[in-house]
XYZ file of C-alpha atoms in Angstrom:
771
model
C 21.930 -50.450 -25.675
C 24.459 -48.349 -23.765
C 21.399 -46.291 -22.213
C 19.607 -49.087 -21.089
C 23.119 -50.723 -19.553
C 23.999 -47.515 -18.038
C 20.067 -47.224 -16.217
C 20.612 -50.964 -15.048
C 24.118 -49.918 -13.584
C 22.595 -47.083 -11.587
C 19.928 -48.939 -10.178
C 21.987 -51.985 -9.323
C 24.533 -49.612 -7.433
C 21.929 -47.550 -5.790
C 20.323 -50.827 -4.344
C 23.416 -52.267 -3.158
C 24.866 -49.003 -1.580
C 21.592 -48.190 0.091
C 21.505 -51.705 1.872
C 23.581 -51.820 4.808
C 24.209 -55.635 4.281
C 24.195 -55.965 0.559
C 23.718 -59.410 -0.730
C 26.164 -61.415 -2.651
C 23.502 -61.521 -5.393
C 23.593 -57.836 -5.592
C 27.299 -57.438 -5.882
C 27.330 -60.267 -8.653
C 24.991 -58.153 -10.771
C 27.254 -55.247 -10.660
C 30.255 -57.241 -11.602
C 28.073 -58.873 -14.278
C 27.037 -55.511 -15.827
C 30.585 -54.747 -15.790
C 31.522 -57.681 -17.783
C 28.893 -57.046 -20.211
C 30.426 -53.756 -20.981
C 33.478 -55.526 -22.143
C 31.847 -58.757 -23.485
C 28.752 -57.710 -25.084
C 29.395 -56.532 -28.867
C 26.380 -55.092 -29.241
C 27.086 -52.594 -26.426
C 30.825 -52.149 -26.470
C 30.869 -52.222 -30.363
C 33.911 -53.331 -32.528
C 37.418 -51.425 -32.657
C 39.127 -48.805 -30.647
C 36.710 -46.293 -31.611
C 33.844 -47.478 -30.378
C 35.527 -48.525 -26.962
C 36.856 -44.805 -26.811
C 33.316 -43.341 -27.512
C 32.265 -45.533 -24.769
C 34.643 -43.845 -22.464
C 33.590 -40.678 -23.189
C 30.003 -41.502 -22.456
C 30.659 -42.995 -19.385
C 32.966 -40.118 -17.953
C 29.969 -37.482 -19.013
C 27.630 -39.537 -17.055
C 30.098 -39.450 -13.973
C 30.174 -35.558 -13.932
C 26.209 -35.647 -13.991
C 26.400 -38.384 -11.037
C 28.766 -36.132 -9.102
C 26.590 -33.133 -9.986
C 23.618 -34.576 -8.203
C 22.619 -34.570 -4.594
C 23.117 -38.384 -3.765
C 23.734 -39.911 -0.574
C 27.726 -40.394 -0.125
C 27.439 -44.092 -0.563
C 25.169 -44.124 -3.311
C 27.582 -41.573 -5.002
C 30.909 -43.265 -4.096
C 29.399 -46.741 -5.465
C 28.425 -45.329 -8.802
C 32.006 -43.534 -9.161
C 33.763 -46.608 -8.209
C 31.891 -48.989 -10.560
C 32.125 -46.612 -13.491
C 36.008 -46.002 -13.308
C 36.366 -49.550 -12.907
C 34.328 -49.696 -15.940
C 36.442 -47.255 -17.502
C 39.634 -49.227 -16.061
C 38.603 -52.089 -17.951
C 38.288 -50.508 -21.191
C 41.434 -48.851 -20.918
C 42.617 -52.701 -21.356
C 41.349 -52.313 -25.153
C 42.998 -49.301 -26.073
C 45.705 -47.385 -24.664
C 44.240 -44.429 -25.990
C 41.665 -44.048 -23.414
C 43.417 -41.753 -20.628
C 44.278 -39.167 -23.341
C 40.504 -39.300 -24.449
C 39.483 -38.893 -21.111
C 41.818 -35.745 -20.403
C 40.845 -34.059 -23.581
C 37.600 -34.068 -22.364
C 38.247 -31.658 -19.206
C 38.905 -28.659 -21.954
C 35.048 -28.770 -22.027
C 33.312 -25.649 -20.417
C 31.445 -27.422 -17.995
C 31.092 -26.705 -14.230
C 30.592 -30.255 -13.395
C 33.780 -31.179 -14.338
C 36.145 -30.686 -11.542
C 34.528 -32.547 -8.959
C 37.413 -33.829 -6.683
C 35.760 -37.357 -6.098
C 35.699 -38.236 -9.630
C 38.933 -36.865 -10.802
C 40.966 -38.570 -7.500
C 39.275 -42.019 -8.613
C 40.543 -41.554 -12.448
C 43.910 -40.581 -11.176
C 44.382 -43.567 -8.506
C 43.255 -45.944 -11.711
C 45.911 -43.972 -14.019
C 42.873 -42.972 -16.461
C 44.071 -39.006 -16.709
C 46.791 -37.683 -18.233
C 48.313 -35.609 -15.303
C 50.683 -33.507 -17.225
C 47.391 -32.288 -19.379
C 45.224 -32.302 -16.421
C 47.555 -29.773 -14.895
C 47.397 -27.305 -17.577
C 43.463 -27.683 -17.688
C 43.333 -26.819 -13.916
C 45.967 -24.051 -14.131
C 44.132 -22.243 -17.185
C 40.683 -22.514 -15.241
C 42.204 -20.475 -12.257
C 43.711 -17.848 -14.604
C 40.659 -17.491 -16.818
C 38.683 -15.431 -14.959
C 37.252 -18.074 -12.759
C 39.663 -18.296 -9.810
C 36.782 -17.854 -7.053
C 35.316 -21.132 -8.616
C 34.532 -22.987 -5.308
C 34.786 -26.231 -7.032
C 38.212 -25.191 -8.704
C 39.818 -24.491 -5.301
C 38.165 -27.284 -3.455
C 39.860 -30.052 -6.200
C 43.475 -28.146 -5.859
C 43.459 -28.270 -2.082
C 42.483 -31.996 -2.245
C 45.272 -32.656 -4.966
C 47.687 -31.527 -2.759
C 46.201 -32.635 1.009
C 44.941 -36.332 -0.230
C 47.043 -37.040 -3.428
C 50.194 -35.325 -2.719
C 50.943 -34.887 1.016
C 48.704 -37.567 2.709
C 49.281 -40.755 -0.233
C 52.186 -39.371 -2.217
C 50.654 -40.651 -5.468
C 52.525 -37.682 -7.292
C 54.320 -34.620 -5.972
C 54.301 -31.242 -6.592
C 56.547 -31.196 -9.532
C 53.920 -33.177 -11.329
C 51.440 -30.344 -11.457
C 53.763 -27.419 -11.685
C 51.354 -25.247 -13.621
C 48.736 -25.600 -11.125
C 50.891 -25.278 -7.784
C 52.353 -22.207 -8.777
C 49.082 -20.065 -10.288
C 47.255 -21.464 -7.240
C 49.768 -20.284 -4.640
C 49.860 -16.995 -6.562
C 46.070 -16.650 -6.741
C 46.040 -16.882 -3.149
C 47.207 -13.527 -2.472
C 45.858 -11.872 -5.522
C 42.001 -12.863 -4.725
C 40.405 -10.976 -1.786
C 39.009 -14.511 -0.591
C 42.354 -15.876 0.664
C 40.456 -18.790 2.228
C 41.447 -21.452 -0.471
C 45.333 -21.824 -0.265
C 45.098 -20.724 3.221
C 42.642 -23.677 4.366
C 45.358 -26.071 3.637
C 46.830 -25.016 7.393
C 43.712 -25.114 9.289
C 41.172 -27.260 8.239
C 38.562 -29.781 10.318
C 40.348 -32.862 12.046
C 43.916 -31.738 10.547
C 45.113 -33.348 13.698
C 44.758 -37.316 13.171
C 43.341 -39.157 15.859
C 46.688 -41.074 16.566
C 48.243 -37.811 17.454
C 44.888 -35.967 19.116
C 44.261 -39.039 21.396
C 47.575 -40.082 22.335
C 46.751 -43.545 22.722
C 48.893 -46.923 22.040
C 46.424 -48.926 19.687
C 49.103 -50.919 18.456
C 50.726 -52.038 21.981
C 54.089 -50.772 20.485
C 54.953 -48.108 23.184
C 57.751 -50.252 24.870
C 58.756 -51.579 21.557
C 58.946 -48.252 19.831
C 61.013 -46.635 23.269
C 63.737 -49.665 22.969
C 64.363 -49.346 19.149
C 64.937 -45.580 19.687
C 66.754 -46.151 22.945
C 69.033 -48.362 20.729
C 69.351 -45.846 18.080
C 70.573 -43.158 20.440
C 73.018 -45.143 21.758
C 74.173 -46.185 17.990
C 74.335 -42.540 17.029
C 76.602 -41.819 20.217
C 78.914 -44.925 19.600
C 82.311 -44.666 17.789
C 81.028 -47.261 15.414
C 77.703 -45.229 14.346
C 77.477 -46.582 10.939
C 77.713 -50.063 12.049
C 75.268 -49.887 14.898
C 73.101 -47.836 13.191
C 72.701 -50.160 10.292
C 71.651 -52.993 12.954
C 68.858 -50.584 13.920
C 67.868 -49.587 10.482
C 67.547 -53.628 9.588
C 65.460 -54.151 12.857
C 63.147 -51.542 11.775
C 62.766 -53.084 8.557
C 62.136 -56.709 9.382
C 59.603 -55.316 11.834
C 57.665 -53.887 8.609
C 56.821 -50.592 10.570
C 56.508 -48.888 7.325
C 54.651 -51.192 5.296
C 50.993 -49.732 7.019
C 50.387 -46.225 7.034
C 48.537 -45.861 10.397
C 51.362 -48.054 11.954
C 53.900 -45.682 10.471
C 52.124 -42.566 11.941
C 52.009 -43.789 15.709
C 55.663 -45.072 15.436
C 56.387 -41.277 14.208
C 54.264 -39.661 16.984
C 55.828 -41.839 19.637
C 59.283 -40.622 18.462
C 58.432 -37.219 18.487
C 56.785 -37.268 21.868
C 59.720 -39.341 23.241
C 62.537 -36.765 21.927
C 60.956 -33.654 22.982
C 59.863 -34.806 26.311
C 63.608 -35.721 27.008
C 64.602 -32.130 25.553
C 61.654 -30.262 27.546
C 62.709 -32.450 30.661
C 66.387 -31.031 30.472
C 64.807 -27.634 30.495
C 62.906 -28.216 34.025
C 66.079 -29.645 35.522
C 68.099 -26.681 34.363
C 65.540 -24.211 35.930
C 65.727 -25.840 39.095
C 69.244 -25.955 39.097
C 69.347 -22.069 38.440
C 66.465 -20.891 39.852
C 68.398 -19.188 42.819
C 71.134 -17.425 40.322
C 70.856 -13.472 40.060
C 69.585 -12.409 36.824
C 68.454 -15.658 35.775
C 66.292 -15.811 32.517
C 64.607 -18.719 31.090
C 65.893 -18.276 27.609
C 69.219 -18.816 29.335
C 68.762 -22.587 30.128
C 70.823 -25.079 27.944
C 68.450 -27.702 26.915
C 69.881 -31.326 26.047
C 69.156 -31.901 22.324
C 70.766 -35.504 22.240
C 67.269 -37.197 21.483
C 65.956 -34.647 19.111
C 69.387 -34.686 16.949
C 69.371 -38.573 16.977
C 65.709 -38.440 15.554
C 66.739 -36.429 12.803
C 69.392 -38.653 12.088
C 66.842 -41.099 12.111
C 64.324 -39.749 10.030
C 66.918 -38.727 7.346
C 68.518 -42.253 7.260
C 64.933 -43.571 6.245
C 64.494 -41.184 3.809
C 67.878 -41.643 2.055
C 67.967 -45.349 2.416
C 64.985 -45.797 0.104
C 62.000 -43.993 2.082
C 62.197 -41.103 -0.040
C 59.163 -38.553 -0.239
C 56.720 -41.131 0.957
C 58.482 -41.501 4.362
C 59.290 -37.675 4.529
C 55.940 -36.793 3.928
C 54.207 -38.938 6.451
C 56.712 -37.591 9.317
C 56.174 -33.940 8.570
C 52.459 -34.862 8.505
C 52.799 -36.099 11.823
C 55.485 -33.950 13.144
C 53.465 -30.587 12.156
C 50.021 -32.146 13.964
C 52.338 -32.543 17.028
C 53.279 -28.832 16.840
C 49.613 -27.599 16.373
C 48.479 -30.033 19.097
C 50.796 -29.049 21.789
C 50.726 -25.281 20.816
C 47.089 -25.504 21.245
C 47.224 -27.554 24.722
C 49.962 -25.540 26.367
C 49.065 -22.067 25.013
C 51.345 -19.523 26.581
C 53.515 -22.231 28.163
C 54.371 -23.703 24.687
C 58.394 -24.000 24.092
C 59.028 -24.114 20.747
C 62.918 -24.844 21.015
C 63.057 -28.798 20.717
C 60.481 -28.597 17.411
C 62.670 -25.768 16.131
C 65.987 -28.219 16.700
C 64.052 -30.798 14.736
C 63.388 -28.812 11.765
C 66.804 -27.085 11.727
C 68.385 -30.596 11.720
C 65.674 -32.077 8.743
C 66.492 -28.911 6.545
C 70.178 -28.929 7.242
C 70.702 -32.947 6.729
C 67.832 -33.123 3.962
C 69.632 -30.410 1.640
C 73.209 -31.822 2.206
C 73.128 -35.513 1.439
C 76.396 -35.907 2.718
C 75.153 -35.331 5.846
C 72.640 -38.266 5.985
C 73.153 -41.423 7.591
C 73.180 -43.276 4.321
C 73.945 -47.090 4.366
C 76.782 -48.050 1.787
C 76.578 -44.498 0.356
C 75.312 -43.868 -3.042
C 77.621 -44.826 -5.829
C 77.055 -41.406 -7.427
C 80.024 -39.440 -5.895
C 82.118 -37.693 -8.722
C 81.455 -35.650 -12.022
C 78.858 -33.231 -12.626
C 75.963 -35.516 -13.257
C 76.131 -36.988 -10.107
C 76.437 -33.838 -8.133
C 73.259 -32.547 -9.848
C 71.526 -35.642 -9.314
C 71.897 -35.498 -5.422
C 71.195 -31.646 -5.409
C 67.597 -32.207 -7.369
C 66.931 -34.941 -4.709
C 67.859 -32.629 -1.986
C 66.034 -29.981 -3.540
C 62.692 -31.957 -3.719
C 62.720 -32.627 0.098
C 63.327 -29.033 0.631
C 60.066 -28.144 -1.318
C 58.130 -30.793 0.775
C 59.655 -28.972 3.773
C 58.340 -25.907 2.621
C 54.909 -27.039 2.124
C 54.536 -28.244 5.481
C 56.377 -25.299 6.825
C 53.431 -23.139 5.059
C 50.770 -25.409 7.469
C 52.678 -23.862 10.369
C 52.639 -20.351 9.413
C 51.869 -17.613 12.516
C 48.251 -17.122 11.455
C 47.912 -21.093 11.911
C 50.336 -21.628 14.953
C 51.060 -17.947 16.713
C 53.116 -19.846 19.618
C 55.656 -20.942 16.833
C 55.792 -17.648 14.951
C 59.339 -16.820 16.087
C 60.573 -20.065 15.524
C 59.010 -20.353 12.054
C 60.783 -16.894 10.971
C 63.903 -18.530 12.032
C 63.276 -21.689 9.718
C 62.209 -19.787 6.439
C 65.274 -17.147 6.976
C 67.224 -20.031 7.620
C 70.827 -20.753 6.025
C 69.898 -24.319 4.943
C 66.507 -23.146 3.385
C 66.315 -19.757 1.945
C 69.521 -19.788 -0.133
C 68.724 -23.164 -1.118
C 64.895 -22.137 -2.427
C 66.065 -19.080 -3.838
C 69.340 -19.663 -5.792
C 69.705 -20.789 -9.066
C 68.053 -24.119 -10.544
C 70.524 -27.073 -10.361
C 73.010 -27.334 -13.236
C 72.002 -23.597 -14.509
C 75.085 -21.791 -12.690
C 77.849 -22.624 -15.103
C 75.281 -22.182 -18.233
C 74.635 -18.468 -16.856
C 77.844 -17.576 -16.552
C 78.907 -18.790 -20.265
C 76.037 -16.933 -21.546
C 77.574 -13.691 -21.017
C 76.218 -10.561 -19.660
C 74.063 -9.151 -22.244
C 72.002 -12.663 -21.730
C 72.019 -12.280 -18.037
C 70.402 -8.641 -18.004
C 67.910 -10.269 -20.347
C 66.796 -12.626 -18.024
C 66.754 -10.381 -14.972
C 64.492 -7.441 -16.490
C 62.657 -9.537 -19.137
C 59.029 -9.802 -19.679
C 56.366 -12.038 -18.391
C 56.909 -15.076 -20.758
C 60.761 -15.840 -18.846
C 60.984 -19.050 -16.824
C 61.795 -18.290 -13.137
C 65.314 -18.349 -12.270
C 65.482 -19.764 -8.912
C 64.439 -23.096 -7.449
C 61.059 -22.311 -5.888
C 60.593 -18.525 -5.728
C 56.993 -19.186 -5.790
C 56.895 -21.077 -2.417
C 59.059 -18.891 -0.805
C 57.050 -15.725 -1.736
C 53.747 -17.993 -0.249
C 55.698 -18.234 2.931
C 56.954 -14.506 3.184
C 53.269 -13.292 2.168
C 52.062 -15.627 5.007
C 54.450 -13.806 7.366
C 53.551 -10.191 6.300
C 49.764 -11.169 6.285
C 50.111 -12.246 10.066
C 51.710 -8.681 11.061
C 49.053 -6.598 9.078
C 46.306 -6.540 11.366
C 48.940 -5.407 14.453
C 50.488 -2.785 12.060
C 47.473 -1.661 10.327
C 45.818 -0.499 13.613
C 49.568 0.236 15.083
C 49.025 -2.236 18.048
C 52.395 -3.688 18.690
C 52.700 -5.507 21.884
C 56.475 -6.368 22.604
C 56.666 -9.402 21.033
C 55.243 -8.362 17.851
C 57.977 -5.636 17.646
C 60.639 -8.074 17.815
C 58.792 -10.247 15.067
C 58.399 -6.918 12.858
C 61.983 -6.214 13.214
C 63.073 -9.732 12.288
C 60.811 -9.569 9.110
C 62.823 -6.344 8.516
C 65.685 -8.163 8.618
C 64.766 -10.751 6.488
C 63.496 -8.219 3.976
C 66.999 -6.672 3.930
C 68.846 -10.127 3.157
C 66.397 -10.574 0.054
C 67.009 -7.168 -1.003
C 70.812 -7.415 -0.758
C 71.098 -11.209 -1.852
C 67.873 -12.501 -3.389
C 66.235 -9.299 -5.067
C 64.444 -11.385 -7.912
C 61.769 -12.619 -5.177
C 60.724 -9.333 -4.347
C 60.961 -7.882 -7.856
C 58.797 -10.261 -9.447
C 56.062 -10.423 -6.493
C 56.143 -6.729 -5.561
C 52.370 -6.245 -6.310
C 51.547 -9.107 -4.146
C 53.460 -8.091 -1.410
C 52.367 -4.561 -1.345
C 48.844 -5.791 -1.159
C 49.639 -7.778 2.232
C 51.658 -5.057 3.931
C 50.022 -2.627 6.024
C 49.375 0.879 4.648
C 50.972 2.284 7.520
C 54.048 -0.117 7.191
C 56.096 2.597 4.513
C 59.302 1.489 5.315
C 58.761 -2.056 5.056
C 57.093 -1.356 1.471
C 60.072 0.910 0.720
C 62.439 -2.340 0.891
C 60.131 -4.171 -1.492
C 60.243 -1.285 -4.054
C 63.694 -0.942 -3.896
C 64.837 -4.545 -5.015
C 66.252 -4.160 -8.666
C 67.709 -7.288 -10.455
C 71.755 -7.511 -9.875
C 72.763 -6.664 -13.715
C 70.589 -3.475 -13.618
C 72.421 -0.435 -13.200
C 70.863 2.500 -11.255
C 71.502 5.920 -12.750
C 72.180 8.539 -10.256
C 68.566 9.946 -9.354
C 69.931 13.538 -8.839
C 71.832 13.872 -11.950
C 70.859 16.811 -14.011
C 71.037 14.962 -17.293
C 68.946 12.219 -16.278
C 65.979 12.926 -18.248
C 67.955 13.420 -21.440
C 70.137 9.758 -20.768
C 67.272 7.946 -19.988
C 68.474 4.297 -19.628
C 67.570 1.660 -21.944
C 65.870 -0.565 -19.337
C 62.887 1.939 -19.475
C 61.661 0.568 -22.513
C 61.884 -2.794 -21.211
C 58.497 -4.374 -19.344
C 59.690 -5.980 -16.040
C 59.008 -9.675 -15.250
C 55.719 -10.037 -13.344
C 54.515 -13.693 -12.114
C 51.169 -12.518 -12.571
C 50.433 -10.313 -15.563
C 48.147 -7.392 -15.708
C 45.405 -9.041 -17.875
C 45.205 -11.847 -15.078
C 44.306 -9.497 -12.282
C 41.191 -7.599 -13.701
C 38.027 -9.444 -14.470
C 37.483 -9.807 -18.227
C 34.443 -7.676 -18.229
C 36.147 -4.641 -16.637
C 39.071 -5.121 -18.621
C 36.983 -5.010 -21.781
C 35.311 -1.932 -20.770
C 38.504 -0.303 -19.876
C 40.151 -1.163 -23.294
C 37.040 0.240 -25.302
C 37.579 3.582 -23.575
C 41.212 3.641 -23.889
C 40.369 3.045 -27.808
C 37.262 5.213 -28.272
C 36.740 7.199 -25.305
C 33.407 5.222 -24.694
C 31.359 4.904 -22.640
C 32.010 8.327 -21.091
C 30.320 7.260 -17.805
C 32.952 4.645 -17.441
C 35.040 6.822 -14.552
C 31.694 7.176 -12.763
C 30.716 3.364 -12.972
C 34.586 2.101 -12.068
C 34.536 4.430 -8.662
C 31.295 2.698 -7.626
C 32.381 -0.375 -8.459
C 35.557 -0.180 -6.295
C 33.585 0.813 -3.262
C 33.151 -1.858 -0.881
C 29.685 -2.820 1.075
C 29.928 -1.852 4.782
C 30.291 -5.112 6.307
C 33.167 -5.632 3.863
C 34.770 -2.417 4.357
C 35.130 -3.131 8.158
C 36.578 -6.693 7.362
C 39.135 -4.979 5.344
C 40.111 -1.993 6.937
C 39.319 0.330 3.641
C 35.902 1.297 2.289
C 37.489 0.351 -1.317
C 38.725 -2.648 -3.056
C 42.229 -1.889 -2.792
C 42.942 -5.144 -4.707
C 40.806 -4.511 -7.719
C 41.997 -1.000 -7.719
C 45.426 -2.169 -7.881
C 44.700 -4.392 -10.822
C 43.026 -1.622 -12.483
C 45.582 1.027 -12.287
C 48.190 -1.476 -13.390
C 45.974 -2.594 -16.690
C 45.505 0.994 -17.563
C 49.328 1.452 -17.471
C 49.956 -1.753 -19.706
C 47.603 -1.000 -21.908
C 49.136 2.611 -22.516
C 52.904 1.290 -22.078
C 54.672 4.642 -22.838
C 53.902 8.184 -23.223
C 54.142 7.667 -26.886
C 51.500 5.340 -27.291
C 48.365 6.257 -28.941
C 46.342 5.081 -25.791
C 48.318 7.481 -23.508
C 46.015 10.398 -23.851
C 43.060 7.909 -23.085
C 44.980 6.555 -20.347
C 45.741 10.000 -18.543
C 42.308 11.443 -18.851
C 40.882 8.009 -17.447
C 43.415 8.548 -14.505
C 42.205 12.324 -14.121
C 38.646 11.761 -14.183
C 38.626 8.564 -11.836
C 40.674 10.685 -9.172
C 37.949 13.112 -9.720
C 35.322 10.678 -8.909
C 36.684 9.428 -5.977
C 36.740 10.629 -2.553
C 39.663 11.551 -0.426
C 40.581 7.966 0.754
C 39.703 6.361 -2.621
C 42.369 8.883 -4.367
C 44.524 7.921 -1.909
C 44.256 4.613 -2.497
C 44.677 5.009 -6.280
C 47.711 7.273 -5.918
C 49.528 4.812 -3.933
C 48.928 1.956 -6.439
C 50.390 3.986 -8.968
C 53.530 5.105 -6.687
C 54.026 0.987 -6.077
C 55.151 0.795 -9.546
C 58.120 3.442 -8.948
C 60.953 1.060 -8.923
C 63.973 0.274 -10.912
C 64.573 1.652 -14.393
C 61.599 -0.329 -16.452
C 58.820 0.566 -18.497
C 56.248 0.674 -16.000
C 58.243 3.008 -13.592
C 58.794 5.361 -16.458
C 55.067 5.292 -17.314
C 53.781 5.843 -13.926
C 56.284 8.320 -12.911
C 55.310 10.555 -16.051
C 51.532 9.551 -15.281
C 51.997 10.956 -11.665
C 53.875 14.122 -12.842
C 50.988 14.674 -15.584
C 48.313 14.168 -12.798
C 50.096 16.836 -11.018
C 50.186 19.302 -13.482
C 46.312 18.742 -14.751
C 45.186 18.550 -11.479
C 41.785 20.697 -11.669
C 42.181 21.135 -7.799
C 44.778 21.856 -5.011
C 43.607 18.839 -2.869
C 44.725 16.394 -5.541
C 48.245 17.822 -5.781
C 48.576 17.943 -2.291
C 47.566 14.308 -2.251
C 50.088 13.417 -4.992
C 52.677 15.142 -2.934
C 51.728 13.487 0.532
C 51.708 10.038 -1.352
C 55.479 10.635 -2.278
C 56.663 12.670 0.524
C 55.487 10.119 2.970
C 57.734 7.633 1.495
C 60.680 9.583 1.411
C 60.697 10.994 4.736
C 61.124 7.249 6.198
C 64.614 5.541 6.579
C 66.398 4.503 3.478
C 66.513 2.665 1.189
C 64.217 4.636 -1.166
C 63.140 3.279 -4.662
C 65.124 4.909 -7.552
C 61.810 5.650 -9.536
C 60.198 7.444 -6.254
C 63.510 9.522 -5.940
C 63.572 10.734 -9.755
C 59.588 11.560 -9.652
C 59.832 13.508 -6.591
C 63.057 15.239 -7.832
C 61.362 16.209 -11.332
C 58.487 17.246 -9.357
C 60.475 19.803 -7.335
C 63.059 20.807 -10.055
C 60.851 21.279 -13.227
C 59.630 24.864 -13.491
C 56.364 23.476 -15.260
C 55.322 22.420 -12.088
C 55.684 25.397 -9.996
C 55.784 23.401 -7.118
C 57.230 25.634 -4.449
C 54.456 28.037 -5.374
C 51.900 25.653 -3.909
C 50.130 26.849 -0.387
C 50.453 23.398 0.901
C 54.268 23.577 0.877
C 53.784 26.573 3.881
C 50.502 25.544 5.518
C 52.393 24.932 8.881
C 55.806 25.733 9.768
C 56.793 22.024 10.481
C 55.751 21.046 6.753
C 57.932 24.244 5.178
C 60.849 22.946 7.552
C 60.561 19.330 5.894
C 60.352 20.688 2.591
C 62.982 23.369 2.902
C 65.086 20.436 4.350
C 64.501 18.069 1.169
C 65.210 21.155 -1.190
C 68.711 21.386 0.320
C 69.323 18.075 0.533
C 68.494 17.548 -3.376
C 70.397 20.749 -3.938
C 73.545 19.122 -2.555
C 73.257 15.848 -3.979
C 72.736 17.227 -7.409
C 75.957 19.064 -7.200
C 77.640 16.149 -6.336
C 75.937 14.198 -8.921
C 79.389 12.745 -10.420
C 80.011 10.648 -7.228
C 78.481 7.448 -6.212
C 74.500 7.398 -5.963
C 73.346 7.314 -2.545
C 71.200 4.590 -3.292
C 73.741 2.323 -3.789
C 75.269 2.722 -0.409
């Protein structure tokens, strides 16, 4: 009975969808079949279990429909019809959404079709929390390159969150966090980055600059009235009057009207500001030493726009209004940057962004009619802070769309925004309500939280989002730094990035500690000082012993037994097939040809090598080195000997470039005292001692030395490794020819040796790393 009904539905929908003017008979036929599903006992059966079974069969058929290459009109017609049938079934049993969601745990490549899931979510026929876990697991279970999953997540962010506000990023926390991280682990970063640049990303209402609703004059008049109100001594009374007018006009009841209203306001305010720049340039053109950046702009209109938007958000509009405004605002910035190119002036847009971050993050600054009744007490304070943080997270998502790779002309303003005091401290500060608890927990708990392993919850508001923004900045700089091609503008941006990293190193080191591998992977190989800044970060409650102490090896800190927290674990980064072979080798030393096989797998095809600037798959090699070290864990592990053997044989199989990449991957774990730092320090020293050829020892020295010769800071693990290498007679370091191969090299080594001797003699004084 069911199969006959299903065939009838497919035929009826196909007939109606292919007809440009379907008759009422066709539509009524579809409705009749939908009603038959519920009313016909022979079809629907009796009881709740029968309805659930029918729902499961319909969803499985929907997966088949989505997998077939049908005309769009037919496919959408079938999806909408069957989802409407499921909605009717859900009235018979409230368990249906849970049962449908449970089907998504089935390993089926067809299950992640974006159109099916979108329709089911809009009818509330899926458990969003459970679906979040399903998608997150799919992203981390070795199928992160699955194009359908990537397309689905992008669609959820773009259409369901940003455009239609069906839910927020906080409703899919696992998916959002995992996807943002995997975007920088995968070689193909087009997934998450494509949110920045997609076809038709600038809405027609912004691109065409038309007036389809005949609202230009009315919008201008309303905004003029609002600007006057904000500059009136009775601003609250006058402003309330304008807000009432806006409500009565029902401007925010229709999406496209709202979009036009916001686009018009942005054009008015930025035009007013830029007009003042033209006037100022004309007045100052004859002055000596005149510079365009010295012109003082009139920000009255832009500031009024900020107050209007925050007033709308905090007076009932909430995330929906904020998302709509930011969607139009980012589109206007992209359009103007594309049109004006070198003449694009980012200052008005920067002013609006800064005002939004300041006012949205501080509810007390917002124009709130009547004020919130929550004005006192810890609970009220937390409620307001949580709301402000949600707004700032939305701003962060839209800032990602304006990253330098997407809008290069906005790069300096963008760097200022992600480092602004109204954004950075609040994104990387403690979660609301946790500061008091952390203090009461005592020093021991704080140390455990800072240095613990992979399973702990993040301590910041949204470190993953901020890491995403920081990585976007580094990725923009990477090609320039890799080729040492630095125009003056890029030099200034590079200096600003170094200052931002210094701020993070000093005040918010956790974001650098937890994401150090992903950050090192997007930093150019030539940017040694920048990489040192990232690797020098250590949790605030960790004490760094003096690396020049003569008793350091005997008094290893207890932190060297603790695995550092990493947002993406070693087993998540390496493909399962390679991981299983490596684990077998560490356990049985078989297959013996594994080092040779790995060396071959790591080599890129010529066309890929040209695109990546390396003949080797650097990300895969980094993942492999970390996986081996994490499996061995410590020199006392039963896997240690096999791991050292694998390191040595792999270094022998690789050519000079491959060895350099491999050694850098190991050196990237020489950080603050932790299990990885200790293990990779021992591994590099052992590799130096056991190296069968002089060239390998020379490369190990090169990797360590080039990191020491740049300006401070230097990672603690790097210092203890090089000190041990040069002081321990086992390695006989100073007898090697490469230390005296040229007068300049000999001078460098002699200078380092004398410096280490002086610092060792003063080991009772403060460590230079803490200055």
